[in-house]
mmCIF file of C-alpha atoms in Angstrom:
data_model
loop_
_atom_site.group_PDB
_atom_site.id
_atom_site.type_symbol
_atom_site.label_atom_id
_atom_site.label_comp_id
_atom_site.label_asym_id
_atom_site.label_seq_id
_atom_site.Cartn_x
_atom_site.Cartn_y
_atom_site.Cartn_z
ATOM 1 C CA UNK J 1 0.000 0.000 0.000
ATOM 2 C CA UNK J 2 1.089 3.578 -0.559
ATOM 3 C CA UNK J 3 2.543 5.155 2.562
ATOM 4 C CA UNK J 4 1.642 8.740 3.458
ATOM 5 C CA UNK J 5 2.736 11.653 5.563
ATOM 6 C CA UNK J 6 6.305 12.784 5.713
ATOM 7 C CA UNK J 7 7.027 15.474 8.319
ATOM 8 C CA UNK J 8 6.796 18.071 5.534
ATOM 9 C CA UNK J 9 3.426 16.793 4.367
ATOM 10 C CA UNK J 10 2.009 16.815 7.904
ATOM 11 C CA UNK J 11 3.032 20.455 8.256
ATOM 12 C CA UNK J 12 1.451 21.348 4.921
ATOM 13 C CA UNK J 13 -1.649 19.357 5.885
ATOM 14 C CA UNK J 14 -2.116 21.296 9.116
ATOM 15 C CA UNK J 15 -1.539 24.635 7.408
ATOM 16 C CA UNK J 16 -4.010 23.781 4.684
ATOM 17 C CA UNK J 17 -6.676 22.754 7.187
ATOM 18 C CA UNK J 18 -6.627 26.355 8.412
ATOM 19 C CA UNK J 19 -6.637 27.718 4.852
ATOM 20 C CA UNK J 20 -9.594 25.562 3.844
ATOM 21 C CA UNK J 21 -11.524 26.518 6.966
ATOM 22 C CA UNK J 22 -10.966 30.226 6.232
ATOM 23 C CA UNK J 23 -11.094 30.403 2.467
ATOM 24 C CA UNK J 24 -13.004 27.355 1.263
ATOM 25 C CA UNK J 25 -11.865 24.666 -1.189
ATOM 26 C CA UNK J 26 -9.110 25.803 -3.531
ATOM 27 C CA UNK J 27 -9.738 26.000 -7.269
ATOM 28 C CA UNK J 28 -8.826 22.930 -9.320
ATOM 29 C CA UNK J 29 -7.945 25.026 -12.368
ATOM 30 C CA UNK J 30 -4.162 24.707 -12.943
ATOM 31 C CA UNK J 31 -1.870 27.627 -13.635
ATOM 32 C CA UNK J 32 1.283 27.071 -15.720
ATOM 33 C CA UNK J 33 3.620 27.915 -12.842
ATOM 34 C CA UNK J 34 2.080 25.223 -10.666
ATOM 35 C CA UNK J 35 1.508 22.456 -13.227
ATOM 36 C CA UNK J 36 3.876 19.477 -13.008
ATOM 37 C CA UNK J 37 4.019 16.458 -15.324
ATOM 38 C CA UNK J 38 5.073 12.858 -15.119
ATOM 39 C CA UNK J 39 6.821 11.232 -18.056
ATOM 40 C CA UNK J 40 4.883 11.195 -21.342
ATOM 41 C CA UNK J 41 3.806 7.809 -22.712
ATOM 42 C CA UNK J 42 3.011 7.049 -26.363
ATOM 43 C CA UNK J 43 -0.715 6.476 -26.901
ATOM 44 C CA UNK J 44 -2.105 6.127 -30.422
ATOM 45 C CA UNK J 45 -0.394 8.678 -32.652
ATOM 46 C CA UNK J 46 0.191 10.992 -29.708
ATOM 47 C CA UNK J 47 1.018 10.993 -26.014
ATOM 48 C CA UNK J 48 -0.583 10.954 -22.580
ATOM 49 C CA UNK J 49 0.929 12.078 -19.303
ATOM 50 C CA UNK J 50 -0.210 12.294 -15.721
ATOM 51 C CA UNK J 51 0.146 15.558 -13.848
ATOM 52 C CA UNK J 52 -0.342 17.307 -10.535
ATOM 53 C CA UNK J 53 -1.065 20.920 -9.716
ATOM 54 C CA UNK J 54 -0.132 22.692 -6.496
ATOM 55 C CA UNK J 55 -0.917 26.056 -4.972
ATOM 56 C CA UNK J 56 1.578 28.769 -4.033
ATOM 57 C CA UNK J 57 2.350 26.952 -0.767
ATOM 58 C CA UNK J 58 3.037 23.632 -2.495
ATOM 59 C CA UNK J 59 -0.224 22.009 -1.366
ATOM 60 C CA UNK J 60 -1.821 19.792 -4.027
ATOM 61 C CA UNK J 61 -4.909 21.076 -5.828
ATOM 62 C CA UNK J 62 -5.463 18.407 -8.511
ATOM 63 C CA UNK J 63 -4.128 15.352 -10.293
ATOM 64 C CA UNK J 64 -5.064 14.379 -13.813
ATOM 65 C CA UNK J 65 -4.226 13.155 -17.295
ATOM 66 C CA UNK J 66 -3.438 15.222 -20.381
ATOM 67 C CA UNK J 67 -3.861 13.758 -23.892
ATOM 68 C CA UNK J 68 -2.516 15.272 -27.092
ATOM 69 C CA UNK J 69 -5.250 15.286 -29.784
ATOM 70 C CA UNK J 70 -3.267 12.749 -31.825
ATOM 71 C CA UNK J 71 -3.547 10.248 -28.941
ATOM 72 C CA UNK J 72 -7.134 9.618 -30.013
ATOM 73 C CA UNK J 73 -6.007 8.538 -33.506
ATOM 74 C CA UNK J 74 -4.045 5.455 -34.531
ATOM 75 C CA UNK J 75 -5.166 3.519 -31.455
ATOM 76 C CA UNK J 76 -4.567 -0.255 -31.520
ATOM 77 C CA UNK J 77 -7.309 -2.701 -32.461
ATOM 78 C CA UNK J 78 -6.454 -4.678 -29.319
ATOM 79 C CA UNK J 79 -6.830 -3.677 -25.670
ATOM 80 C CA UNK J 80 -4.043 -1.399 -24.490
ATOM 81 C CA UNK J 81 -2.671 -0.680 -21.012
ATOM 82 C CA UNK J 82 -0.450 2.302 -20.213
ATOM 83 C CA UNK J 83 1.095 3.040 -16.815
ATOM 84 C CA UNK J 84 1.395 6.760 -16.085
ATOM 85 C CA UNK J 85 3.657 8.000 -13.308
ATOM 86 C CA UNK J 86 2.552 10.980 -11.263
ATOM 87 C CA UNK J 87 5.128 13.668 -10.506
ATOM 88 C CA UNK J 88 6.578 14.043 -7.010
ATOM 89 C CA UNK J 89 4.231 16.986 -6.435
ATOM 90 C CA UNK J 90 1.396 14.453 -6.104
ATOM 91 C CA UNK J 91 3.060 12.638 -3.205
ATOM 92 C CA UNK J 92 0.842 14.256 -0.552
ATOM 93 C CA UNK J 93 -2.309 13.124 -2.348
ATOM 94 C CA UNK J 94 -3.831 9.698 -1.804
ATOM 95 C CA UNK J 95 -2.812 8.680 -5.342
ATOM 96 C CA UNK J 96 0.220 6.602 -6.292
ATOM 97 C CA UNK J 97 -0.044 6.220 -10.079
ATOM 98 C CA UNK J 98 -2.514 6.051 -12.963
ATOM 99 C CA UNK J 99 -3.372 3.095 -15.203
ATOM 100 C CA UNK J 100 -4.827 4.163 -18.555
ATOM 101 C CA UNK J 101 -6.680 1.443 -20.471
ATOM 102 C CA UNK J 102 -7.886 1.580 -24.081
ATOM 103 C CA UNK J 103 -10.820 -0.742 -24.843
ATOM 104 C CA UNK J 104 -11.536 -0.748 -28.605
ATOM 105 C CA UNK J 105 -14.548 -3.037 -28.194
ATOM 106 C CA UNK J 106 -15.561 -1.911 -24.740
ATOM 107 C CA UNK J 107 -15.726 -4.449 -21.934
ATOM 108 C CA UNK J 108 -18.159 -6.357 -19.748
ATOM 109 C CA UNK J 109 -20.954 -5.747 -19.225
ATOM 110 C CA UNK J 110 -20.988 -4.890 -22.937
ATOM 111 C CA UNK J 111 -24.720 -4.054 -22.812
ATOM 112 C CA UNK J 112 -23.625 -1.003 -20.825
ATOM 113 C CA UNK J 113 -19.988 -0.404 -21.710
ATOM 114 C CA UNK J 114 -19.591 -1.891 -25.182
ATOM 115 C CA UNK J 115 -18.440 1.331 -26.862
ATOM 116 C CA UNK J 116 -14.739 2.038 -27.578
ATOM 117 C CA UNK J 117 -13.538 3.914 -24.528
ATOM 118 C CA UNK J 118 -10.764 4.761 -22.082
ATOM 119 C CA UNK J 119 -10.620 3.622 -18.458
ATOM 120 C CA UNK J 120 -8.519 5.889 -16.234
ATOM 121 C CA UNK J 121 -7.677 4.180 -12.939
ATOM 122 C CA UNK J 122 -6.281 6.625 -10.378
ATOM 123 C CA UNK J 123 -4.774 4.158 -7.906
ATOM 124 C CA UNK J 124 -4.452 4.644 -4.171
ATOM 125 C CA UNK J 125 -2.173 1.581 -3.988
ATOM 126 C CA UNK J 126 1.264 1.030 -5.474
ATOM 127 C CA UNK J 127 2.032 -0.953 -8.616
ATOM 128 C CA UNK J 128 3.274 -3.997 -6.699
ATOM 129 C CA UNK J 129 -0.093 -4.310 -4.958
ATOM 130 C CA UNK J 130 -1.925 -4.021 -8.281
ATOM 131 C CA UNK J 131 0.305 -6.610 -9.952
ATOM 132 C CA UNK J 132 -0.553 -9.030 -7.123
ATOM 133 C CA UNK J 133 -4.242 -9.049 -8.146
ATOM 134 C CA UNK J 134 -3.794 -12.352 -9.931
ATOM 135 C CA UNK J 135 -6.501 -15.029 -10.410
ATOM 136 C CA UNK J 136 -3.793 -17.681 -9.984
ATOM 137 C CA UNK J 137 -3.226 -16.609 -6.383
ATOM 138 C CA UNK J 138 -4.827 -19.090 -3.933
ATOM 139 C CA UNK J 139 -6.501 -16.306 -1.938
ATOM 140 C CA UNK J 140 -7.787 -14.375 -4.962
ATOM 141 C CA UNK J 141 -11.489 -15.061 -4.300
ATOM 142 C CA UNK J 142 -11.234 -14.340 -0.577
ATOM 143 C CA UNK J 143 -9.455 -11.036 -1.173
ATOM 144 C CA UNK J 144 -11.969 -9.986 -3.841
ATOM 145 C CA UNK J 145 -14.894 -10.646 -1.517
ATOM 146 C CA UNK J 146 -13.357 -8.756 1.391
ATOM 147 C CA UNK J 147 -15.100 -5.406 0.939
ATOM 148 C CA UNK J 148 -14.172 -2.190 2.761
ATOM 149 C CA UNK J 149 -16.306 -1.108 5.678
ATOM 150 C CA UNK J 150 -19.271 0.735 4.063
ATOM 151 C CA UNK J 151 -18.220 4.020 5.669
ATOM 152 C CA UNK J 152 -15.061 3.991 3.529
ATOM 153 C CA UNK J 153 -16.878 3.666 0.182
ATOM 154 C CA UNK J 154 -18.511 6.651 -1.572
ATOM 155 C CA UNK J 155 -22.247 7.047 -1.182
ATOM 156 C CA UNK J 156 -24.537 5.429 -3.800
ATOM 157 C CA UNK J 157 -21.862 3.005 -5.036
ATOM 158 C CA UNK J 158 -22.631 -0.713 -5.192
ATOM 159 C CA UNK J 159 -21.211 -3.813 -6.807
ATOM 160 C CA UNK J 160 -23.321 -5.079 -9.737
ATOM 161 C CA UNK J 161 -25.929 -7.538 -8.404
ATOM 162 C CA UNK J 162 -26.181 -11.220 -9.153
ATOM 163 C CA UNK J 163 -22.491 -12.114 -9.197
ATOM 164 C CA UNK J 164 -19.859 -13.020 -6.622
ATOM 165 C CA UNK J 165 -17.151 -10.440 -6.063
ATOM 166 C CA UNK J 166 -14.580 -12.966 -7.296
ATOM 167 C CA UNK J 167 -16.484 -13.071 -10.596
ATOM 168 C CA UNK J 168 -16.611 -9.288 -10.769
ATOM 169 C CA UNK J 169 -12.911 -8.842 -9.962
ATOM 170 C CA UNK J 170 -10.617 -7.896 -12.843
ATOM 171 C CA UNK J 171 -6.948 -8.968 -12.783
ATOM 172 C CA UNK J 172 -4.534 -6.068 -12.128
ATOM 173 C CA UNK J 173 -7.528 -3.899 -11.138
ATOM 174 C CA UNK J 174 -9.895 -5.302 -8.518
ATOM 175 C CA UNK J 175 -13.654 -5.099 -7.937
ATOM 176 C CA UNK J 176 -15.522 -2.284 -9.673
ATOM 177 C CA UNK J 177 -18.347 -0.362 -7.981
ATOM 178 C CA UNK J 178 -21.009 1.532 -9.996
ATOM 179 C CA UNK J 179 -23.168 4.533 -9.090
ATOM 180 C CA UNK J 180 -26.674 3.175 -8.518
ATOM 181 C CA UNK J 181 -28.230 6.594 -9.301
ATOM 182 C CA UNK J 182 -26.996 6.697 -12.920
ATOM 183 C CA UNK J 183 -29.822 4.586 -14.314
ATOM 184 C CA UNK J 184 -27.654 1.959 -15.988
ATOM 185 C CA UNK J 185 -30.533 0.014 -17.566
ATOM 186 C CA UNK J 186 -29.476 -2.179 -20.521
ATOM 187 C CA UNK J 187 -30.977 -0.874 -23.739
ATOM 188 C CA UNK J 188 -31.696 2.514 -22.175
ATOM 189 C CA UNK J 189 -28.389 3.714 -20.750
ATOM 190 C CA UNK J 190 -26.320 5.760 -23.233
ATOM 191 C CA UNK J 191 -22.715 5.525 -22.119
ATOM 192 C CA UNK J 192 -20.593 8.610 -22.790
ATOM 193 C CA UNK J 193 -18.767 8.993 -19.491
ATOM 194 C CA UNK J 194 -19.131 7.746 -15.954
ATOM 195 C CA UNK J 195 -17.215 7.686 -12.694
ATOM 196 C CA UNK J 196 -16.416 4.277 -11.173
ATOM 197 C CA UNK J 197 -14.775 3.315 -7.876
ATOM 198 C CA UNK J 198 -12.914 0.148 -6.914
ATOM 199 C CA UNK J 199 -11.830 -2.012 -4.014
ATOM 200 C CA UNK J 200 -9.545 -4.905 -3.198
ATOM 201 C CA UNK J 201 -8.904 -6.925 -0.053
ATOM 202 C CA UNK J 202 -10.821 -4.571 2.242
ATOM 203 C CA UNK J 203 -9.393 -1.346 0.835
ATOM 204 C CA UNK J 204 -10.884 1.406 -1.327
ATOM 205 C CA UNK J 205 -8.242 1.279 -4.055
ATOM 206 C CA UNK J 206 -9.080 3.434 -7.067
ATOM 207 C CA UNK J 207 -11.202 6.160 -8.644
ATOM 208 C CA UNK J 208 -11.915 5.697 -12.331
ATOM 209 C CA UNK J 209 -13.329 8.043 -14.960
ATOM 210 C CA UNK J 210 -14.544 6.007 -17.961
ATOM 211 C CA UNK J 211 -14.912 8.045 -21.163
ATOM 212 C CA UNK J 212 -15.794 7.032 -24.716
ATOM 213 C CA UNK J 213 -13.485 8.090 -27.515
ATOM 214 C CA UNK J 214 -16.469 9.414 -29.489
ATOM 215 C CA UNK J 215 -17.566 11.695 -26.648
ATOM 216 C CA UNK J 216 -14.047 12.923 -25.928
ATOM 217 C CA UNK J 217 -13.631 13.909 -29.592
ATOM 218 C CA UNK J 218 -16.454 16.442 -29.129
ATOM 219 C CA UNK J 219 -14.152 18.332 -26.747
ATOM 220 C CA UNK J 220 -16.776 18.387 -23.978
ATOM 221 C CA UNK J 221 -16.657 20.400 -20.793
ATOM 222 C CA UNK J 222 -18.023 18.988 -17.542
ATOM 223 C CA UNK J 223 -17.383 19.641 -13.872
ATOM 224 C CA UNK J 224 -19.048 17.454 -11.253
ATOM 225 C CA UNK J 225 -18.822 16.854 -7.535
ATOM 226 C CA UNK J 226 -17.228 13.517 -6.625
ATOM 227 C CA UNK J 227 -19.338 11.431 -4.280
ATOM 228 C CA UNK J 228 -17.441 11.001 -1.036
ATOM 229 C CA UNK J 229 -17.238 8.376 1.707
ATOM 230 C CA UNK J 230 -18.195 9.083 5.310
ATOM 231 C CA UNK J 231 -14.681 8.227 6.567
ATOM 232 C CA UNK J 232 -11.185 7.665 5.207
ATOM 233 C CA UNK J 233 -8.737 4.800 5.506
ATOM 234 C CA UNK J 234 -5.615 6.931 4.950
ATOM 235 C CA UNK J 235 -4.549 10.444 5.901
ATOM 236 C CA UNK J 236 -3.924 12.296 2.642
ATOM 237 C CA UNK J 237 -5.343 14.859 0.226
ATOM 238 C CA UNK J 238 -8.468 13.674 -1.618
ATOM 239 C CA UNK J 239 -10.277 15.177 -4.626
ATOM 240 C CA UNK J 240 -13.817 16.534 -4.438
ATOM 241 C CA UNK J 241 -14.321 17.532 -8.095
ATOM 242 C CA UNK J 242 -14.099 15.605 -11.386
ATOM 243 C CA UNK J 243 -13.722 17.555 -14.630
ATOM 244 C CA UNK J 244 -13.185 16.965 -18.338
ATOM 245 C CA UNK J 245 -12.203 19.695 -20.774
ATOM 246 C CA UNK J 246 -9.970 20.795 -23.612
ATOM 247 C CA UNK J 247 -7.160 23.283 -23.008
ATOM 248 C CA UNK J 248 -7.193 25.442 -26.141
ATOM 249 C CA UNK J 249 -3.895 27.125 -25.317
ATOM 250 C CA UNK J 250 -1.995 23.885 -24.697
ATOM 251 C CA UNK J 251 -4.059 21.944 -27.263
ATOM 252 C CA UNK J 252 -4.606 19.036 -24.872
ATOM 253 C CA UNK J 253 -7.530 17.071 -23.506
ATOM 254 C CA UNK J 254 -7.647 17.347 -19.725
ATOM 255 C CA UNK J 255 -9.222 14.908 -17.261
ATOM 256 C CA UNK J 256 -8.784 16.080 -13.669
ATOM 257 C CA UNK J 257 -9.587 15.089 -10.108
ATOM 258 C CA UNK J 258 -9.390 18.397 -8.320
ATOM 259 C CA UNK J 259 -10.644 20.455 -5.411
ATOM 260 C CA UNK J 260 -8.181 18.631 -3.158
ATOM 261 C CA UNK J 261 -8.830 18.708 0.582
ATOM 262 C CA UNK J 262 -6.933 17.047 3.443
ATOM 263 C CA UNK J 263 -8.584 14.140 5.241
ATOM 264 C CA UNK J 264 -7.528 12.255 8.350
ATOM 265 C CA UNK J 265 -7.760 8.468 8.683
ATOM 266 C CA UNK J 266 -10.490 7.397 11.070
#
């Protein structure tokens, strides 16, 4: 699991608690001086890279992914997986790294998510823990079915009914939880984008925007509140806002988890 809270981060955390109490949640909109990137990875005919933004005091305000427009062209006809490293400026957030998945034929349940789309797993665990989610492991089923205490999962999120957690678990990912309020009725639901959460072995492990290529090509703009849990398993900075947009100046698609606030484990 990712470990949190150096002495520096605790000091920043305490200072920010005062700032948030006085001035409200900081803006998630990045400014060039406070935008930091991880290493770019080739995707399609372009690139993708994870990033973090910080405020003038070095406190995190957002993490996200930036795509060049060419990344949406020349994509493989087979499923693709790309590991994106966050910059050091994200180290005080709950996130460790990002797994970007390209699904040219969608994935199960295809009646809901059968369109070509990207999955963007923002992981709260390290890569070693993710790589250990292996169906060949003897305790795979037991770990899949060990859910977090309900207070640690965001409100309105449930596992799809009618299947065991071990059947719902995806290797290298975990168990996916869907928002019950989104009306995901087969034959009715029109998938363009959604926000998924995930768990593994009793831990809340990832947040996941899922976005179709077709919808992203329209250069949409959305900004939504992230549904939050009642309590937190780890002391760190957590996002409160999810946004998708296109930066005309930088000519990049931007998917962000912003409005970062500090939370204490309880």
